Short mmCIF file of C-alpha atoms in Angstrom, two decimals:
data_model
loop_
_atom_site.label_atom_id
_atom_site.label_comp_id
_atom_site.label_asym_id
_atom_site.label_seq_id
_atom_site.Cartn_x
_atom_site.Cartn_y
_atom_site.Cartn_z
CA MET A 1 -4.92 9.24 -5.77
CA GLY A 2 -8.55 8.24 -7.40
CA ILE A 3 -7.91 4.83 -8.69
CA GLY A 4 -5.86 4.23 -5.76
CA ALA A 5 -8.09 4.85 -3.16
CA ALA A 6 -11.15 3.11 -4.95
CA LEU A 7 -8.06 -0.23 -4.69
CA GLY A 8 -7.64 0.35 -1.42
CA MET A 9 -11.76 0.54 -0.37
CA MET A 10 -11.88 -2.85 -2.58
CA SER A 11 -9.62 -4.69 -0.74
CA LYS A 12 -9.66 -3.26 2.55
CA GLY A 13 -12.77 -1.22 2.63
CA LEU A 14 -12.65 2.13 3.85
CA LEU A 15 -9.54 2.52 5.88
CA GLY A 16 -7.75 3.34 2.26
CA PRO A 17 -9.63 6.21 0.72
CA GLY A 18 -10.41 7.69 4.58
CA LEU A 19 -6.69 8.04 4.88
CA LEU A 20 -5.91 9.25 1.43
CA TYR A 21 -8.55 11.66 1.60
CA LEU A 22 -8.04 13.02 4.78
CA SER A 23 -4.06 13.44 4.32
CA ALA A 24 -5.43 15.69 1.20
CA ALA A 25 -7.39 18.24 3.24
CA LEU A 26 -4.75 18.11 5.85
CA CYS A 27 -2.24 19.53 3.25
CA LEU A 28 -4.83 21.80 1.88
CA PHE A 29 -5.36 23.27 5.47
CA ILE A 30 -1.82 23.16 6.45
CA LEU A 31 0.39 23.31 3.30
CA GLY A 32 0.34 27.18 2.00
CA SER A 33 1.44 25.99 -1.21
CA TYR A 34 -1.56 23.20 -1.81
CA ARG A 35 -4.03 26.13 -1.44
CA LYS A 36 -5.01 26.26 -5.33
CA LYS A 37 -7.56 26.16 -7.21
CA SER A 38 -5.32 23.29 -9.20
CA PHE A 39 -5.19 21.10 -6.08
CA ILE A 40 -9.16 21.27 -5.27
CA ASN A 41 -10.08 20.61 -8.78
CA SER A 42 -7.30 17.40 -8.81
CA ILE A 43 -8.64 16.05 -5.62
CA LEU A 44 -12.12 16.66 -6.66
CA ILE A 45 -11.84 15.05 -9.54
CA ALA A 46 -10.21 12.10 -7.84
CA LEU A 47 -12.78 11.66 -5.57
CA ALA A 48 -15.62 11.36 -8.56
CA VAL A 49 -13.06 8.00 -9.92
CA THR A 50 -13.29 6.66 -6.51
CA MET A 51 -16.80 6.99 -6.54
CA LEU A 52 -17.56 5.71 -10.17
CA LEU A 53 -15.07 2.37 -9.66
CA SER A 54 -16.46 2.38 -5.73
CA PHE A 55 -19.97 2.30 -5.91
CA PRO A 56 -20.87 0.01 -7.86
CA TRP A 57 -19.88 -2.62 -6.71
CA ILE A 58 -21.09 -1.39 -3.26
CA LEU A 59 -24.65 -1.21 -4.92
CA ALA A 60 -24.56 -4.28 -6.01
CA LEU A 61 -23.77 -5.94 -3.21
CA TRP A 62 -26.91 -3.66 -1.45
CA HIS A 63 -28.96 -5.25 -4.33
CA ARG A 64 -27.88 -8.68 -3.61
CA SER A 65 -28.05 -8.49 0.38
CA PRO A 66 -28.69 -5.69 2.23
CA GLU A 67 -27.40 -7.95 5.08
CA LEU A 68 -24.47 -8.53 3.65
CA LEU A 69 -23.81 -4.98 3.00
CA HIS A 70 -24.34 -4.00 6.89
CA LEU A 71 -22.40 -6.74 8.09
CA TRP A 72 -19.38 -5.13 5.55
CA PHE A 73 -19.76 -1.50 6.48
CA TRP A 74 -20.77 -2.42 10.15
CA ASP A 75 -18.95 -5.13 11.40
CA ASN A 76 -15.77 -4.92 9.08
CA ASN A 77 -14.82 -1.47 8.58
CA LEU A 78 -16.45 0.35 12.08
CA GLY A 79 -16.69 -2.67 13.99
CA ARG A 80 -13.67 -3.25 13.56
CA PHE A 81 -12.36 0.06 14.23
CA LEU A 82 -14.32 0.64 17.37
CA GLY A 83 -14.04 -2.78 18.97
CA THR A 84 -17.45 -3.65 19.07
CA ASN A 85 -17.33 -6.96 17.52
CA ASN A 86 -15.53 -10.16 18.01
CA LEU A 87 -13.25 -9.38 14.33
CA GLY A 88 -9.17 -9.49 14.25
CA PRO A 89 -7.09 -9.58 16.84
CA LYS A 90 -6.93 -6.59 19.34
CA LYS A 91 -3.83 -4.41 20.74
CA GLY A 92 -3.12 -1.53 23.03
CA HIS A 93 -3.05 1.69 21.33
CA LEU A 94 0.33 1.69 22.09
CA PHE A 95 1.22 -1.28 19.37
CA TYR A 96 2.33 0.18 16.43
CA LEU A 97 4.63 2.96 18.70
CA TYR A 98 6.92 -0.11 19.55
CA THR A 99 6.19 -2.34 16.81
CA LEU A 100 8.23 0.73 14.09
CA SER A 101 11.29 0.85 16.67
CA TRP A 102 11.84 -2.64 14.75
CA TYR A 103 9.87 -2.42 11.49
CA ALA A 104 10.61 0.93 10.04
CA PHE A 105 14.25 0.27 10.65
CA PRO A 106 16.14 1.27 9.58
CA ALA A 107 13.72 4.17 7.49
CA LEU A 108 12.87 5.68 11.16
CA PRO A 109 16.41 6.86 12.02
CA MET A 110 17.41 7.89 8.67
CA CYS A 111 13.87 10.07 9.05
CA LEU A 112 15.50 11.05 13.06
CA LEU A 113 18.78 12.11 11.05
CA TYR A 114 16.94 14.51 8.36
CA PHE A 115 15.17 16.33 10.74
CA LEU A 116 18.34 16.63 13.37
CA THR A 117 19.88 17.90 10.65
CA LYS A 118 17.73 20.00 8.69
CA ASN A 119 16.15 23.53 9.26
CA ARG A 120 12.64 21.67 10.45
CA LYS A 121 10.97 25.31 9.54
CA VAL A 122 11.68 25.12 6.40
CA LEU A 123 10.34 21.43 4.78
CA ARG A 124 10.24 21.29 1.45
CA ASP A 125 6.05 19.96 0.07
CA GLY A 126 7.50 16.65 -0.37
CA ILE A 127 8.50 16.00 2.95
CA SER A 128 5.78 17.70 4.62
CA VAL A 129 3.02 15.67 2.32
CA SER A 130 4.84 12.63 3.42
CA LEU A 131 5.01 13.47 7.19
CA ILE A 132 0.62 14.06 7.30
CA PHE A 133 0.41 11.81 5.73
CA PHE A 134 2.43 9.43 8.26
CA MET A 135 1.10 10.99 11.35
CA VAL A 136 -2.95 10.58 9.87
CA THR A 137 -1.85 6.96 9.37
CA PHE A 138 -0.54 6.19 12.79
CA PHE A 139 -2.87 7.80 14.69
CA THR A 140 -6.09 6.28 12.41
CA LEU A 141 -3.84 2.97 13.26
CA SER A 142 -3.09 3.46 16.96
CA LEU A 143 -6.87 4.69 17.39
CA SER A 144 -8.43 1.68 15.62
CA SER A 145 -9.06 -1.68 18.48
CA ASP A 146 -7.84 -4.10 15.22
CA ALA A 147 -4.68 -4.03 15.40
CA ARG A 148 -1.54 -6.29 13.73
CA GLU A 149 1.54 -5.79 11.97
CA LEU A 150 0.49 -6.26 8.67
CA TYR A 151 -1.09 -3.09 9.32
CA ALA A 152 1.62 -0.95 9.36
CA LEU A 153 3.03 -1.57 6.07
CA PRO A 154 1.25 2.14 4.89
CA LEU A 155 3.58 3.58 7.22
CA LEU A 156 6.89 2.72 5.74
CA LEU A 157 5.92 4.32 2.42
CA PRO A 158 6.08 8.23 3.78
CA LEU A 159 9.56 7.14 6.21
CA SER A 160 10.71 6.18 2.93
CA VAL A 161 9.89 9.32 1.79
CA ILE A 162 11.53 11.39 3.94
CA ALA A 163 14.70 8.77 4.82
CA ALA A 164 15.15 9.02 1.08
CA ALA A 165 16.32 12.92 1.45
CA ALA A 166 18.61 11.58 4.67
CA VAL A 167 20.58 9.44 2.11
CA PRO A 168 23.37 12.29 0.70
CA ILE A 169 23.93 12.73 4.49
CA SER A 170 24.43 9.42 6.17
CA VAL A 171 28.30 9.28 5.39
CA ILE A 172 30.00 7.41 8.23
CA PRO A 173 32.99 6.08 6.69
CA SER A 174 33.59 3.61 9.92
CA PHE A 175 30.48 2.24 9.97
CA SER A 176 30.62 1.92 6.35
CA SER A 177 33.99 -0.49 6.20
CA PHE A 178 32.33 -2.44 9.15
CA LEU A 179 29.20 -3.53 7.47
CA LYS A 180 31.51 -3.77 4.12
CA GLY A 181 33.45 -6.78 6.19
CA LEU A 182 30.41 -7.90 8.10
CA SER A 183 28.92 -8.73 4.52
CA PHE A 184 31.72 -11.10 3.25
CA SER A 185 31.64 -12.85 6.58
CA LEU A 186 27.63 -12.76 6.68
CA ILE A 187 28.02 -14.30 3.08
CA LEU A 188 30.24 -17.79 3.70
CA PHE A 189 28.34 -17.83 7.24
CA LEU A 190 25.35 -18.23 5.65
CA ILE A 191 25.46 -20.10 2.36
CA PHE A 192 27.44 -22.88 4.79
CA ILE A 193 24.81 -22.89 7.32
CA GLY A 194 22.58 -23.34 4.57
CA LEU A 195 24.29 -25.99 2.39
CA LEU A 196 24.73 -27.93 5.47
CA VAL A 197 21.25 -27.82 6.63
CA ASN A 198 19.50 -28.74 2.87
CA LEU A 199 22.50 -31.67 2.52
CA PRO A 200 21.00 -34.88 2.48
CA PHE A 201 23.92 -36.41 4.49
CA ALA A 202 23.86 -33.14 7.13
CA PHE A 203 25.72 -32.87 10.12
CA SER A 204 24.32 -35.12 12.24
CA PRO A 205 24.54 -32.34 15.15
CA LEU A 206 22.92 -30.04 13.38
CA ARG A 207 20.81 -31.66 11.91
CA GLU A 208 19.74 -32.34 15.62
CA PHE A 209 19.24 -28.90 16.03
CA VAL A 210 17.05 -28.71 13.05
CA ASN A 211 15.17 -31.51 14.35
CA TYR A 212 14.56 -30.40 17.46
CA PHE A 213 12.86 -27.06 16.35
CA VAL A 214 10.77 -28.13 13.28
CA PRO A 215 10.21 -31.44 14.14
CA GLY A 216 10.65 -34.24 10.60
CA TYR A 217 12.19 -32.02 8.40
CA ASP A 218 13.73 -34.05 5.72
CA SER A 219 17.11 -32.20 4.08
CA ASP A 220 16.75 -31.53 0.12
CA ILE A 221 18.97 -29.46 -2.08
CA ASN A 222 17.63 -27.75 -5.21
CA PRO A 223 20.17 -27.05 -7.61
CA LEU A 224 18.16 -23.92 -8.69
CA LEU A 225 18.30 -22.43 -5.44
CA VAL A 226 21.74 -22.63 -4.47
CA ILE A 227 22.76 -21.21 -7.89
CA ILE A 228 20.29 -18.02 -7.11
CA SER A 229 22.11 -18.44 -3.43
CA LEU A 230 25.61 -18.05 -4.92
CA ALA A 231 25.05 -15.78 -7.65
CA ALA A 232 23.04 -13.06 -5.78
CA PRO A 233 25.45 -12.47 -2.86
CA LEU A 234 28.24 -12.70 -5.23
CA ALA A 235 27.11 -10.18 -7.28
CA VAL A 236 26.26 -7.88 -4.40
CA LEU A 237 29.64 -8.43 -3.28
CA ILE A 238 30.69 -7.14 -6.22
CA VAL A 239 29.42 -3.68 -6.18
CA ILE A 240 30.05 -3.46 -2.72
CA MET A 241 33.62 -3.91 -3.40
CA LYS A 242 33.83 -1.27 -6.06
CA THR A 243 32.57 1.65 -3.61
CA ASP A 244 34.21 3.80 -1.84
CA SER A 245 33.35 3.53 1.90
CA SER A 246 34.05 7.36 2.83
CA LYS A 247 32.24 8.61 0.53
CA THR A 248 29.21 6.07 -0.27
CA PRO A 249 26.55 6.62 2.01
CA THR A 250 26.44 4.04 4.75
CA VAL A 251 22.01 3.36 4.29
CA PHE A 252 23.94 1.49 0.84
CA TYR A 253 26.49 -0.37 2.33
CA PHE A 254 23.09 -1.67 5.17
CA SER A 255 20.45 -2.03 1.80
CA CYS A 256 23.48 -4.42 0.23
CA LEU A 257 23.74 -7.02 3.61
CA MET A 258 19.93 -6.93 3.69
CA THR A 259 20.18 -8.31 0.37
CA ILE A 260 22.85 -10.94 0.94
CA ILE A 261 21.19 -11.71 3.56
CA TRP A 262 17.13 -12.18 2.71
CA SER A 263 18.65 -13.94 -0.80
CA ILE A 264 20.38 -16.23 1.16
CA ILE A 265 17.24 -17.07 3.52
CA MET A 266 14.78 -17.53 1.09
CA THR A 267 16.74 -19.65 -1.32
CA LEU A 268 18.56 -21.69 0.61
CA GLY A 269 16.36 -21.70 3.87
CA LEU A 270 13.16 -21.38 1.61
CA PRO A 271 12.31 -25.23 2.31
CA LEU A 272 12.61 -25.30 5.70
CA ILE A 273 10.74 -21.79 6.22
CA ASP A 274 7.72 -23.60 3.91
CA TYR A 275 7.78 -27.35 5.20
CA SER A 276 7.29 -25.29 9.69
CA LYS A 277 4.98 -22.60 7.90
CA ARG A 278 2.57 -24.26 5.69
CA TYR A 279 -0.84 -24.97 6.71
CA SER A 280 -1.60 -27.76 3.96
CA ASP A 281 -0.25 -30.37 5.58
CA VAL A 282 -2.32 -30.07 9.28
CA PHE A 283 -5.26 -29.20 7.43
CA SER A 284 -5.31 -31.89 5.07
CA GLN A 285 -5.25 -33.91 8.07
CA ILE A 286 -8.27 -32.24 9.56
CA ASN A 287 -9.71 -32.83 5.78
CA MET A 288 -9.88 -36.93 6.61
CA ILE A 289 -11.21 -36.69 9.54
CA VAL A 290 -14.54 -34.50 9.47
CA PRO A 291 -16.72 -36.28 6.22
CA LYS A 292 -17.53 -34.20 3.40
CA GLY A 293 -20.47 -31.81 3.49
CA GLU A 294 -20.23 -32.22 7.65
CA CYS A 295 -21.47 -28.78 9.77
CA VAL A 296 -18.23 -27.36 11.42
CA ILE A 297 -18.33 -24.66 13.97
CA SER A 298 -14.73 -22.92 15.28
CA GLN A 299 -13.85 -21.40 18.16
CA GLY A 300 -10.68 -18.92 18.74
CA LEU A 301 -9.99 -19.87 14.87
CA GLY A 302 -8.42 -16.94 13.30
CA GLU A 303 -9.10 -15.19 10.15
CA PRO A 304 -6.26 -16.37 8.36
CA GLN A 305 -6.04 -19.70 9.22
CA ARG A 306 -10.19 -19.66 8.61
CA ALA A 307 -9.40 -18.91 4.94
CA MET A 308 -6.37 -21.50 4.39
CA LEU A 309 -8.80 -24.02 5.92
CA HIS A 310 -11.69 -23.26 3.54
CA TYR A 311 -8.95 -23.08 0.77
CA TYR A 312 -6.91 -26.48 1.61
CA THR A 313 -10.54 -28.63 2.66
CA GLY A 314 -13.59 -26.52 1.80
CA ILE A 315 -14.86 -26.51 4.87
CA LYS A 316 -16.16 -23.05 6.01
CA THR A 317 -16.53 -22.69 9.65
CA SER A 318 -19.17 -21.28 11.36
CA ARG A 319 -17.71 -18.76 14.85
CA VAL A 320 -18.60 -19.64 18.05
CA GLU A 321 -17.35 -15.40 18.82
CA ASN A 322 -20.74 -14.71 16.56
CA GLY A 323 -22.65 -16.47 18.47
CA SER A 324 -22.88 -19.93 16.23
CA LEU A 325 -24.11 -22.64 17.89
CA ASN A 326 -25.80 -24.72 15.45
CA GLU A 327 -27.65 -27.88 16.85
CA SER A 328 -27.14 -29.63 14.08
CA CYS A 329 -22.96 -29.32 13.41
CA HIS A 330 -21.00 -32.27 15.31
CA TYR A 331 -17.67 -31.49 14.61
CA LEU A 332 -16.15 -28.60 16.88
CA LEU A 333 -12.55 -27.11 15.67
CA ARG A 334 -10.76 -25.28 18.08
CA GLN A 335 -7.49 -23.43 17.92
CA GLY A 336 -5.59 -22.09 20.64
CA LYS A 337 -1.82 -21.61 22.26
CA THR A 338 -2.66 -24.59 24.29
CA THR A 339 -4.47 -28.02 24.36
CA THR A 340 -7.55 -28.43 26.50
CA GLU A 341 -10.06 -30.97 27.42
CA LYS A 342 -13.62 -31.15 26.30
CA LYS A 343 -15.11 -33.89 28.52
CA SER A 344 -19.01 -32.58 28.72
CA PHE A 345 -20.97 -33.27 25.40
CA HIS A 346 -17.61 -32.92 23.22
CA ASP A 347 -15.01 -35.96 22.62
CA LEU A 348 -11.62 -35.26 21.21
CA ILE A 349 -11.18 -36.91 18.01
CA TRP A 350 -8.21 -35.27 16.56
CA SER A 351 -5.09 -32.42 17.28
CA GLY A 352 -2.08 -31.50 15.91
CA SER A 353 -0.12 -28.45 14.46
CA ARG A 354 2.19 -27.17 12.23
CA PRO A 355 5.73 -28.71 12.33
CA GLY A 356 7.90 -26.50 15.58
CA GLU A 357 4.71 -24.79 16.22
CA GLU A 358 4.41 -24.08 20.10
CA ASP A 359 1.81 -21.34 19.93
CA GLU A 360 -0.79 -22.34 17.78
CA PHE A 361 -2.57 -25.63 18.06
CA TYR A 362 -5.53 -27.16 16.41
CA GLU A 363 -8.13 -29.72 18.00
CA VAL A 364 -11.27 -31.56 16.25
CA PHE A 365 -14.37 -32.76 18.70
CA LYS A 366 -17.27 -34.42 17.75
CA THR A 367 -20.30 -34.12 19.90
CA HIS A 368 -21.34 -37.70 21.81
#
């Protein structure tokens, strides 16, 4: 736990260790079986390990630049949580509540099944601990002003532990038989469509359909991906056909179905996804327009996009949102959902987006 909390702190700041140790403290006060000296000692040891691994980095950062330590602590930790800065996307406090309805499927329904069929007054320690960690994480994330789907990943761990306890009681023979038939049908359908999309002599209407959503995509088949796309679903299908749907938990067939879908999507669909989602093409165009070493300010540029821009071009932008209006900067990079016109002191010299992207446009302006 101490190493995990330290890793969480080094990767995401105070949120990770805060959630872990707050959950541990609640377990100590709520669960009678955890009110033991051995548990308290283990928490103290874990806390010491976390401090031993984390504090050298904090001290090194303070020694190098107290301003950067202040920026890390107040802006990137407390500022994001309280919403006192312009970092990160802002969502409503109910964001994670409705996100979990699809994000945690089928773990969330399995958890509900467990609590509806089991005696809620007598919960096993593993279930109780998972429930406490889930509630602490859920309410902490919901209170935060900075929210995105990625931050909900820690919620899946406790939900999966609770859902695993419901696996033996999730036997629905009729639904299992339906999933078995659906798995076979989807294999044929997805492989057929995937091959058509990737073949150089693709079916003309299908090619036009794909290019409507992803302009400029040039189909290219990869033999290795084709082999994997055929072998993985076939192996799963063999396992499915050898099981008895009247005795096997239904969630097993659902997991197999998801394995089939994603194995085909991430093989035959990978070239199309890579072409439509990569930033290398659009940012390389910006790199050809902006002279090397020139100062660039950005407006509305997301944190992931800003990092990718630096990765592909070496350009580090100064953000308008943080009050960075350096008069020596002659280039402005704007990201928005729509294009705009700047007629005052900026001339539009380039605009573009990823192929088929309708909500993320980029424009480069130059001062007069």
